[in-house]
XYZ file of C-alpha atoms in Angstrom:
664
model
C 10.273 -17.315 2.422
C 12.739 -14.649 1.415
C 10.182 -11.881 1.935
C 9.410 -13.221 5.415
C 13.110 -13.314 6.286
C 13.529 -9.819 4.836
C 10.601 -8.590 6.949
C 12.167 -10.120 10.059
C 15.460 -8.429 9.272
C 13.696 -5.108 8.768
C 11.842 -5.448 12.084
C 15.068 -6.434 13.849
C 16.896 -3.438 12.391
C 14.184 -1.122 13.751
C 14.364 -2.501 17.303
C 16.178 -0.356 19.867
C 17.875 -1.708 22.965
C 14.830 -0.591 25.000
C 12.520 -2.604 22.703
C 14.661 -5.717 23.157
C 14.749 -5.310 26.948
C 10.966 -4.793 27.099
C 10.400 -7.853 24.902
C 12.535 -9.952 27.230
C 10.633 -8.654 30.286
C 7.279 -9.471 28.638
C 8.487 -12.982 27.787
C 9.621 -13.570 31.393
C 6.342 -12.187 32.734
C 4.304 -14.516 30.488
C 6.451 -17.467 31.587
C 5.943 -16.617 35.275
C 2.174 -16.285 34.713
C 2.006 -19.639 32.912
C 3.967 -21.388 35.675
C 1.732 -19.809 38.327
C 4.607 -18.432 40.399
C 3.467 -15.648 42.722
C 4.860 -13.449 45.439
C 7.948 -11.365 45.954
C 10.035 -10.469 42.971
C 7.825 -12.530 40.640
C 4.815 -10.296 41.284
C 6.986 -7.249 40.591
C 8.189 -8.941 37.412
C 4.585 -9.428 36.285
C 3.933 -5.722 36.918
C 6.998 -4.783 34.873
C 5.802 -7.137 32.105
C 2.465 -5.297 31.957
C 4.214 -1.894 31.721
C 6.647 -3.210 29.088
C 3.750 -4.731 27.151
C 1.952 -1.375 27.063
C 5.150 0.264 25.787
C 5.563 -2.371 23.071
C 1.937 -1.973 22.004
C 2.403 1.797 21.663
C 5.613 1.226 19.685
C 3.944 -1.334 17.439
C 0.965 0.936 16.786
C 3.305 3.791 15.807
C 5.378 1.531 13.542
C 2.272 -0.035 12.004
C 0.733 3.400 11.439
C 3.852 4.633 9.609
C 3.905 1.462 7.490
C 0.181 1.694 6.802
C 0.150 5.365 5.837
C 3.230 5.118 3.580
C 1.062 3.926 0.687
C -1.161 6.526 -0.973
C -3.887 3.911 -1.375
C -3.930 3.261 2.372
C -3.930 7.002 3.048
C -6.954 7.468 0.789
C -8.720 4.515 2.414
C -8.081 5.978 5.868
C -9.260 9.374 4.618
C -12.462 7.815 3.232
C -12.986 5.992 6.517
C -12.768 9.237 8.475
C -14.739 11.247 5.911
C -17.535 8.773 5.158
C -17.501 5.587 7.227
C -16.803 7.060 10.656
C -19.584 9.697 10.407
C -22.007 7.060 9.096
C -21.089 4.648 11.881
C -21.344 7.445 14.423
C -24.747 8.381 13.046
C -25.871 4.738 13.092
C -24.628 4.328 16.665
C -26.470 7.500 17.617
C -29.608 6.207 15.888
C -29.313 2.849 17.669
C -28.793 4.536 21.025
C -31.714 6.864 20.377
C -33.870 3.917 19.310
C -32.993 1.969 22.446
C -33.755 5.002 24.594
C -37.012 5.502 22.718
C -37.955 1.828 23.062
C -36.990 1.912 26.731
C -39.218 4.914 27.310
C -41.994 3.300 25.313
C -41.749 0.148 27.445
C -41.764 2.232 30.610
C -44.788 4.135 29.310
C -46.701 0.903 28.543
C -46.057 -0.411 32.040
C -46.906 2.915 33.658
C -50.017 3.329 31.514
C -51.316 -0.191 32.245
C -50.824 0.120 36.008
C -52.467 3.530 36.084
C -55.268 2.192 33.923
C -55.936 -0.370 36.658
C -55.770 2.380 39.278
C -58.275 4.467 37.327
C -60.421 1.372 36.969
C -60.692 0.773 40.725
C -61.220 4.523 41.225
C -64.159 4.338 38.803
C -65.512 1.267 40.633
C -65.292 3.122 43.933
C -67.091 6.101 42.451
C -69.749 3.819 40.934
C -70.306 2.114 44.264
C -70.568 5.449 46.062
C -73.114 6.753 43.571
C -75.058 3.490 43.400
C -75.263 3.402 47.178
C -77.512 6.467 47.052
C -79.861 5.033 44.429
C -80.763 1.798 46.228
C -84.310 1.552 47.704
C -84.691 2.561 51.298
C -86.070 -0.883 52.147
C -82.584 -2.378 51.598
C -80.337 -2.169 54.583
C -76.902 -0.664 54.340
C -75.160 -3.992 54.783
C -77.280 -5.607 52.063
C -76.613 -2.737 49.662
C -72.865 -2.969 50.248
C -72.958 -6.720 49.674
C -74.937 -6.318 46.457
C -72.663 -3.590 45.083
C -69.548 -5.558 45.939
C -70.948 -8.677 44.275
C -71.761 -6.742 41.107
C -68.236 -5.270 40.959
C -66.629 -8.693 41.483
C -68.689 -10.169 38.707
C -67.592 -7.508 36.251
C -63.922 -6.831 37.166
C -62.438 -9.944 38.759
C -60.708 -10.917 35.505
C -58.911 -7.606 35.064
C -58.439 -7.056 38.784
C -57.539 -10.441 40.267
C -58.175 -10.844 43.994
C -60.075 -7.567 44.132
C -61.196 -6.799 47.664
C -64.096 -4.423 48.322
C -64.572 -3.293 51.881
C -66.687 -0.683 53.611
C -65.179 0.968 56.652
C -66.150 3.657 59.070
C -62.449 4.256 59.874
C -61.572 7.300 57.865
C -58.101 7.947 59.281
C -56.242 6.446 56.303
C -58.378 8.449 53.874
C -57.640 11.605 55.825
C -53.870 10.945 55.671
C -53.558 10.101 51.981
C -56.392 12.132 50.401
C -54.890 15.468 51.534
C -58.207 17.320 51.907
C -60.187 15.374 49.301
C -62.858 12.741 49.741
C -61.133 10.148 47.511
C -57.723 8.631 46.751
C -56.480 6.072 44.217
C -52.917 4.827 43.720
C -50.224 2.418 44.859
C -49.968 1.760 48.530
C -47.192 0.150 50.557
C -48.682 -1.083 53.809
C -46.167 -1.699 56.570
C -48.872 -3.419 58.635
C -49.423 -6.166 56.034
C -46.209 -8.163 55.392
C -48.117 -10.695 53.229
C -49.296 -7.997 50.834
C -46.721 -5.208 51.039
C -47.895 -3.532 47.826
C -51.384 -3.071 46.405
C -53.553 -0.912 44.221
C -55.964 0.955 46.451
C -58.934 3.259 46.010
C -60.559 5.078 48.951
C -63.771 7.041 48.519
C -66.156 8.710 50.939
C -69.804 7.485 50.690
C -72.162 10.448 50.849
C -75.637 10.460 52.352
C -74.722 7.694 54.725
C -76.094 7.569 58.229
C -72.544 7.571 59.539
C -69.213 8.503 57.901
C -68.187 5.536 55.790
C -65.734 4.893 52.975
C -65.516 2.211 50.361
C -62.026 0.622 50.113
C -60.949 -1.338 47.015
C -57.676 -3.267 47.108
C -55.885 -5.279 44.421
C -52.696 -6.930 45.682
C -49.711 -6.299 43.428
C -48.146 -9.737 43.327
C -46.683 -12.121 40.755
C -50.129 -13.033 39.409
C -51.134 -9.407 39.012
C -47.905 -8.483 37.195
C -48.426 -11.340 34.742
C -51.652 -9.683 33.514
C -50.306 -6.205 32.742
C -48.360 -4.828 29.742
C -48.506 -7.962 27.563
C -46.039 -6.425 25.064
C -43.287 -6.516 27.677
C -41.285 -9.529 28.734
C -40.228 -10.156 32.327
C -41.506 -7.571 34.819
C -40.087 -6.964 38.271
C -41.155 -4.391 40.863
C -38.585 -3.411 43.484
C -40.205 -2.297 46.716
C -37.961 0.313 48.323
C -37.322 1.296 51.920
C -35.449 4.142 53.562
C -31.721 3.587 54.014
C -30.522 5.075 57.276
C -26.888 4.059 56.878
C -27.138 0.759 58.784
C -27.009 -2.685 57.303
C -25.896 -3.694 53.816
C -26.830 -0.940 51.364
C -27.128 -3.033 48.229
C -28.116 -0.862 45.306
C -28.987 2.611 46.554
C -31.494 4.890 44.873
C -31.511 8.601 45.651
C -34.617 10.739 45.488
C -34.470 14.269 46.817
C -32.502 14.240 50.035
C -33.339 10.602 50.833
C -31.690 7.333 49.911
C -33.571 4.074 49.378
C -32.604 0.455 49.034
C -34.492 -2.589 47.756
C -36.592 -4.162 50.478
C -38.538 -6.702 48.412
C -38.828 -7.878 44.802
C -42.048 -8.861 43.074
C -41.478 -10.804 39.831
C -44.269 -11.540 37.361
C -45.098 -15.225 37.103
C -45.090 -17.077 33.790
C -43.520 -14.111 31.976
C -40.585 -14.658 29.599
C -38.969 -12.523 26.945
C -40.514 -13.071 23.540
C -38.523 -14.834 20.839
C -36.686 -12.513 18.394
C -38.277 -11.918 15.021
C -34.907 -11.371 13.288
C -31.254 -11.240 14.312
C -31.277 -7.478 15.023
C -34.256 -7.878 17.376
C -32.118 -7.586 20.522
C -33.874 -7.042 23.863
C -34.280 -3.596 25.385
C -34.037 -3.159 29.159
C -36.654 -0.899 30.692
C -36.235 0.854 34.040
C -38.912 3.232 35.279
C -40.076 4.795 38.530
C -43.531 4.563 40.047
C -44.642 6.625 43.022
C -46.497 5.025 45.901
C -47.852 5.954 49.333
C -46.165 4.216 52.242
C -48.013 3.676 55.511
C -45.727 2.650 58.338
C -46.686 0.471 61.267
C -46.824 3.490 63.550
C -49.291 5.168 61.197
C -46.900 7.677 59.638
C -47.365 8.227 55.941
C -44.786 8.839 53.150
C -46.683 10.234 50.208
C -43.868 9.754 47.651
C -42.160 6.400 48.281
C -40.517 5.325 44.953
C -40.953 1.956 43.273
C -38.476 0.793 40.622
C -40.014 -1.192 37.806
C -37.547 -3.279 35.766
C -38.586 -5.077 32.608
C -37.400 -5.980 29.121
C -38.980 -6.070 25.697
C -38.360 -6.857 22.061
C -38.253 -3.861 19.655
C -40.370 -5.852 17.212
C -43.225 -6.101 19.744
C -42.914 -2.418 20.570
C -42.953 -1.569 16.850
C -46.109 -3.602 16.465
C -47.650 -1.663 19.333
C -46.624 1.651 17.719
C -47.904 0.829 14.240
C -51.134 -0.687 15.485
C -52.629 2.784 15.718
C -51.947 3.500 12.009
C -54.892 1.430 10.889
C -55.182 0.928 7.155
C -52.038 2.985 6.447
C -49.805 0.764 8.531
C -48.611 -1.444 5.660
C -48.138 1.585 3.420
C -45.851 3.260 5.920
C -43.883 0.072 6.493
C -43.453 -0.528 2.762
C -42.425 3.106 2.248
C -39.862 2.830 5.041
C -38.423 -0.388 3.580
C -38.259 1.125 0.100
C -36.478 4.220 1.409
C -34.028 1.971 3.257
C -33.325 0.069 0.033
C -32.844 3.348 -1.867
C -30.451 4.669 0.763
C -28.566 1.363 0.711
C -28.239 1.510 -3.072
C -27.041 5.122 -2.903
C -24.461 4.163 -0.305
C -23.380 1.141 -2.393
C -22.979 3.336 -5.484
C -21.026 5.910 -3.457
C -18.755 3.198 -2.075
C -18.239 1.671 -5.511
C -17.448 5.075 -7.010
C -15.024 5.854 -4.203
C -13.275 2.502 -4.589
C -13.006 2.866 -8.381
C -11.655 6.419 -8.127
C -9.254 5.362 -5.405
C -7.963 2.480 -7.502
C -7.491 4.762 -10.503
C -5.609 7.356 -8.481
C -3.456 4.861 -6.613
C -2.788 2.812 -9.751
C -1.587 5.956 -11.541
C 0.633 6.880 -8.591
C 1.912 3.278 -8.364
C 2.743 3.351 -12.089
C 4.601 6.625 -11.604
C 6.482 5.221 -8.608
C 7.394 2.055 -10.523
C 8.560 4.199 -13.450
C 10.773 6.244 -11.120
C 12.381 2.996 -9.973
C 13.238 2.217 -13.596
C 14.653 5.725 -13.976
C 16.607 5.244 -10.762
C 18.336 2.212 -12.270
C 19.134 4.187 -15.443
C 16.452 2.613 -17.640
C 14.738 5.470 -19.498
C 12.998 3.213 -22.013
C 10.142 2.316 -19.642
C 6.844 3.982 -20.501
C 3.706 4.349 -18.393
C 0.536 3.129 -20.147
C -1.877 6.051 -20.604
C -5.454 4.765 -20.447
C -7.393 7.989 -19.885
C -6.868 11.595 -20.876
C -7.579 13.017 -17.431
C -5.069 14.929 -15.318
C -3.383 11.724 -14.125
C -3.178 10.518 -17.728
C -1.633 13.833 -18.788
C 0.795 13.514 -15.867
C 1.791 10.027 -17.020
C 2.186 11.262 -20.591
C 4.330 14.165 -19.371
C 6.460 11.686 -17.430
C 6.874 9.566 -20.582
C 7.878 12.651 -22.565
C 10.292 13.671 -19.818
C 11.990 10.261 -19.715
C 12.124 10.258 -23.519
C 13.740 13.703 -23.485
C 16.185 12.598 -20.810
C 16.986 9.493 -22.838
C 17.652 11.612 -25.932
C 19.702 14.103 -23.927
C 21.777 11.298 -22.453
C 22.293 9.835 -25.913
C 23.314 13.239 -27.216
C 25.562 13.685 -24.202
C 27.172 10.323 -24.916
C 27.674 11.312 -28.549
C 29.091 14.648 -27.465
C 31.359 12.883 -25.008
C 32.571 10.522 -27.719
C 33.113 13.488 -30.013
C 35.031 15.330 -27.315
C 37.135 12.240 -26.780
C 37.807 12.093 -30.511
C 38.591 15.819 -30.549
C 40.923 15.349 -27.599
C 42.707 12.586 -29.472
C 42.853 14.765 -32.582
C 44.245 17.653 -30.533
C 46.932 15.418 -29.132
C 47.736 14.196 -32.633
C 47.823 17.762 -33.947
C 50.054 18.921 -31.125
C 52.465 16.209 -32.183
C 52.307 17.461 -35.777
C 53.521 20.927 -34.851
C 57.301 21.134 -34.546
C 58.477 20.461 -31.031
C 62.031 21.803 -31.571
C 63.315 24.794 -33.525
C 65.861 24.371 -36.331
C 69.474 25.202 -35.481
C 70.578 27.273 -38.444
C 73.086 30.097 -37.938
C 71.487 33.525 -38.151
C 67.896 32.245 -38.110
C 65.452 32.867 -35.213
C 61.923 31.420 -35.563
C 58.799 31.834 -33.390
C 55.212 30.783 -34.113
C 51.827 31.195 -32.388
C 48.674 29.294 -33.303
C 45.318 30.035 -31.620
C 42.617 27.571 -32.644
C 39.030 28.733 -32.933
C 38.007 25.261 -31.788
C 39.701 22.495 -29.926
C 41.406 21.402 -33.131
C 42.948 23.952 -35.477
C 42.753 23.906 -39.274
C 45.988 25.931 -39.584
C 49.307 24.213 -40.023
C 52.862 25.424 -39.762
C 56.181 23.595 -39.824
C 59.941 24.200 -39.635
C 62.216 21.644 -41.294
C 66.018 21.817 -41.257
C 67.165 20.532 -44.653
C 70.926 20.977 -44.129
C 73.195 22.844 -41.729
C 72.547 26.028 -43.676
C 69.108 25.357 -45.158
C 65.756 25.652 -43.334
C 62.221 25.240 -44.741
C 59.395 27.320 -43.306
C 55.837 26.260 -44.194
C 52.376 27.535 -43.284
C 49.024 26.229 -44.518
C 45.311 26.747 -43.985
C 43.255 23.587 -44.329
C 39.700 23.914 -45.589
C 37.174 23.306 -42.863
C 37.767 22.974 -39.153
C 37.820 20.347 -36.498
C 38.778 16.720 -36.946
C 38.497 16.657 -40.758
C 40.922 19.576 -41.022
C 43.277 17.923 -38.551
C 43.281 14.717 -40.574
C 44.064 16.608 -43.788
C 46.789 18.488 -41.916
C 48.319 15.189 -40.809
C 48.278 13.949 -44.392
C 49.897 17.196 -45.623
C 52.519 17.133 -42.886
C 53.426 13.531 -43.655
C 53.713 14.236 -47.376
C 55.760 17.418 -46.789
C 58.239 15.764 -44.465
C 58.552 12.705 -46.688
C 59.567 15.019 -49.563
C 61.636 17.479 -47.550
C 63.705 14.950 -45.642
C 64.887 13.000 -48.672
C 68.537 13.365 -49.697
C 69.202 16.447 -51.797
C 65.903 18.105 -50.878
C 67.740 21.366 -50.056
C 68.362 21.853 -53.732
C 64.842 20.855 -54.775
C 62.765 23.642 -56.276
C 59.950 24.831 -54.025
C 57.661 24.824 -57.060
C 58.414 21.140 -57.656
C 57.867 20.373 -53.975
C 54.497 22.135 -53.981
C 53.475 20.347 -57.200
C 54.197 16.995 -55.587
C 52.148 17.950 -52.528
C 49.296 19.069 -54.772
C 49.288 15.770 -56.635
C 49.246 13.903 -53.296
C 46.227 15.819 -52.019
C 44.289 15.484 -55.275
C 44.738 11.737 -55.302
C 44.120 11.101 -51.610
C 41.336 13.553 -50.632
C 37.834 14.370 -51.789
C 36.918 17.015 -54.298
C 35.690 19.343 -51.548
C 38.949 19.234 -49.610
C 41.778 21.648 -50.349
C 44.454 23.685 -48.616
C 46.272 26.969 -49.091
C 50.008 26.537 -48.676
C 53.141 28.655 -48.455
C 56.679 27.322 -48.210
C 59.992 29.170 -48.140
C 63.524 27.685 -48.104
C 66.275 29.957 -46.717
C 69.991 29.367 -47.343
C 71.937 31.197 -44.654
C 75.199 30.718 -46.526
C 74.083 32.549 -49.678
C 71.295 34.599 -47.948
C 68.906 33.380 -50.659
C 65.191 32.841 -50.040
C 63.260 30.583 -52.396
C 59.471 30.358 -51.944
C 56.205 29.231 -53.558
C 52.739 30.492 -52.513
C 49.873 28.078 -53.378
C 46.802 30.254 -52.921
C 47.813 31.360 -49.418
C 47.708 34.941 -48.202
C 51.046 36.476 -49.234
C 53.697 36.482 -46.567
C 55.953 39.530 -46.478
C 59.603 40.239 -45.904
C 60.358 43.395 -43.893
C 63.695 45.143 -44.005
C 64.598 48.711 -43.002
C 60.956 49.834 -42.779
C 59.900 48.450 -46.156
C 58.149 45.195 -47.013
C 57.996 42.839 -49.948
C 54.996 40.583 -50.580
C 55.742 36.968 -51.387
C 52.919 36.165 -53.769
C 54.468 34.044 -56.546
C 53.225 30.457 -56.815
C 49.833 29.412 -58.034
C 46.456 28.042 -56.993
C 45.484 26.139 -53.848
C 46.491 22.514 -53.316
C 44.083 19.632 -54.003
C 42.139 21.000 -56.984
C 44.024 20.267 -60.212
C 46.455 17.378 -60.337
C 48.771 18.535 -63.133
C 49.274 22.145 -62.192
C 52.559 23.978 -62.617
C 53.629 26.242 -59.761
C 56.120 29.120 -59.896
C 59.087 29.630 -57.596
C 60.119 33.052 -56.338
C 63.751 33.902 -55.385
C 64.944 36.817 -53.208
C 68.207 38.078 -51.844
C 67.667 38.719 -48.152
C 69.238 41.760 -46.544
C 70.720 41.427 -43.081
C 68.339 41.589 -40.090
C 65.249 41.021 -42.221
C 61.955 39.799 -40.814
C 59.879 37.133 -42.584
C 56.234 37.000 -41.466
C 53.758 34.295 -42.486
C 50.157 34.223 -41.295
C 46.717 32.681 -41.823
C 43.512 34.435 -42.861
C 42.229 34.326 -39.279
C 44.761 37.028 -38.386
C 43.610 39.583 -40.997
C 39.838 38.899 -41.152
C 38.692 40.124 -37.667
C 36.227 43.001 -38.000
C 35.649 46.001 -35.798
C 32.273 47.360 -34.735
C 31.874 49.057 -38.118
C 32.408 45.833 -40.084
C 35.912 46.759 -41.307
C 38.492 43.963 -41.533
C 41.880 44.238 -39.890
C 43.492 43.512 -43.281
C 46.985 42.792 -44.598
C 47.985 46.457 -44.706
C 47.310 47.029 -40.999
C 49.078 43.761 -40.169
C 52.118 44.891 -42.175
C 52.118 48.311 -40.481
C 51.908 46.670 -37.075
C 54.850 44.408 -37.982
C 56.952 47.361 -39.229
C 56.371 49.180 -35.912
C 57.902 46.319 -33.948
C 60.379 44.976 -36.534
C 63.312 45.471 -34.245
C 61.845 43.363 -31.408
C 62.488 39.705 -30.840
C 60.418 37.275 -32.973
C 58.243 36.138 -30.021
C 57.392 39.724 -29.062
C 56.591 40.492 -32.717
C 54.248 37.473 -32.926
C 52.464 38.398 -29.678
C 52.175 42.033 -30.773
C 50.523 41.048 -34.059
C 48.032 38.771 -32.256
C 47.199 41.551 -29.775
C 46.736 44.080 -32.574
C 44.214 41.834 -34.361
C 42.267 41.154 -31.127
C 42.280 44.836 -30.209
C 40.872 45.685 -33.623
C 38.037 43.167 -33.138
C 37.379 44.429 -29.598
C 36.779 40.892 -28.243
C 38.994 37.927 -27.433
C 36.556 35.625 -29.210
C 37.689 34.570 -32.675
C 35.769 33.203 -35.637
C 38.717 31.466 -37.316
C 42.063 29.936 -36.464
C 44.787 32.543 -36.015
C 48.396 31.588 -36.873
C 51.512 33.736 -37.296
C 55.159 32.762 -37.978
C 57.931 35.313 -37.355
C 61.427 34.509 -38.608
C 64.418 36.766 -37.991
C 67.062 36.426 -40.720
C 70.294 37.906 -39.366
């Protein structure tokens, strides 16, 4: 029910305003026709309904054709119809038409042959009488000889030539008109002087060696009884006697011959003749129309030597076939059996061809339907559907390729989802890390601090921090966490939390940096895996006493620059997170006015040039000395630019971090 309603909605959606108007006109026209209302506007409405109906039929055919040919199966069926069925049907129609024409000509030939056989028969009788007339004894009078010869002919030929009339006449005018210079004539004769017998078979022959010019005349009236005896293989036989049509009177059916026109003047129908019963259901009757020529003698004695007669008859092909194959004698059954066997073979070949075409069509269309159904699953986002592969032909390989494609898409989407989740996690980690870096600078007199961190990935493994311990004390820390990405960020968060928890306790400004680093080391050893560690550097500056205390736990040594010279800060110990009970060393320096403290990660000194040479600590220190008088931010940017210029590319393999602190 739903599909029917959906179909109605689809049809309604396709209708234009012209379609609706034409449908209404057709409905009104049908109503007017059913009510029988005629005249005036109603007749015009019926005309409009016919025109609108033709338009709707054309529209429906176009819509139906588009719906029909949408499916590949229907397209293939239509293609097979035009490639195979239509030519076969056309050939069969041509064969049937040719057979009917052939049977029609055969029927016409049988009728023509039988009538002319009778004409030749009476011509032979006339010749026999003329010859026999000379051989009779002289003692027999002419009248007696004519009577004897006529009696003999009647005795022999009355059955084949019913109502045969044999006359002897000394009037030779008719023979002179129809014989055209010969002494004999035989054919069909229309006699305008004899309304009771308008058509007859006639033979005229001159009798030689007679005392006076005489001719023997044989007549057989062509009537219903005569027609019933000829051409027994035909059904009903009718002869149409024609007359000249001069343009007056009802024309009826006109027949043209040369420059003359004829119409039917009389019809002679064979008596007791009916069409034979069919032998099988394909034994349909064949209509036979043929022309016979006759001589017409008018009442005034004028003669028309070529007056047409139209013979109309019908016949069964089975009877005509029997007539054809009668002449084959002993081979008749052999030919018939051979023909039937060849017909069966051709039928089997056609059946096999049809079956093969249908099977191949079903395979092709089923494969395409499976592909189409699979695309619908893909359209809805379901990539788990697989097409069953039954055969390893090209369509099977296509289906297998489609399955592999959907599988690859499914895996790519899964990987994309994982990558998206990872990016979301990295984004969260980046936000967390950004919160770990100091958001405000310490406010300690005489101290200016700037830092730059460029991550090689979204999340950096480098860590730096500034912690104000007291109004005159500030802690500066920099670390490099092993690994990169989220794991490094998590370890950084743990280190930052531990550092701030230790540094922000009361009295932390007087705590030894070595003790602070030892506590951080113990925290990392206990709370991280064996493969996780960090390099760490921390320095505490007291602006009141201008004292710098520091500890370096396996980190690249920071350096203090003053008046063009530098001092490496390398006292401390090993990296954090390896040995729990490890003693670190604290270094102490007196800081000269306007000194520059620079801390950095290994990503700043490890870039290589095209020759494989690292930028190195020495070049970094020289670059810092060249710009030692600039502001801390400009110094930090200059060091970053120097490392990138050395590498010759902005791409970096590791995190790059630099801290520049001006100690006034």
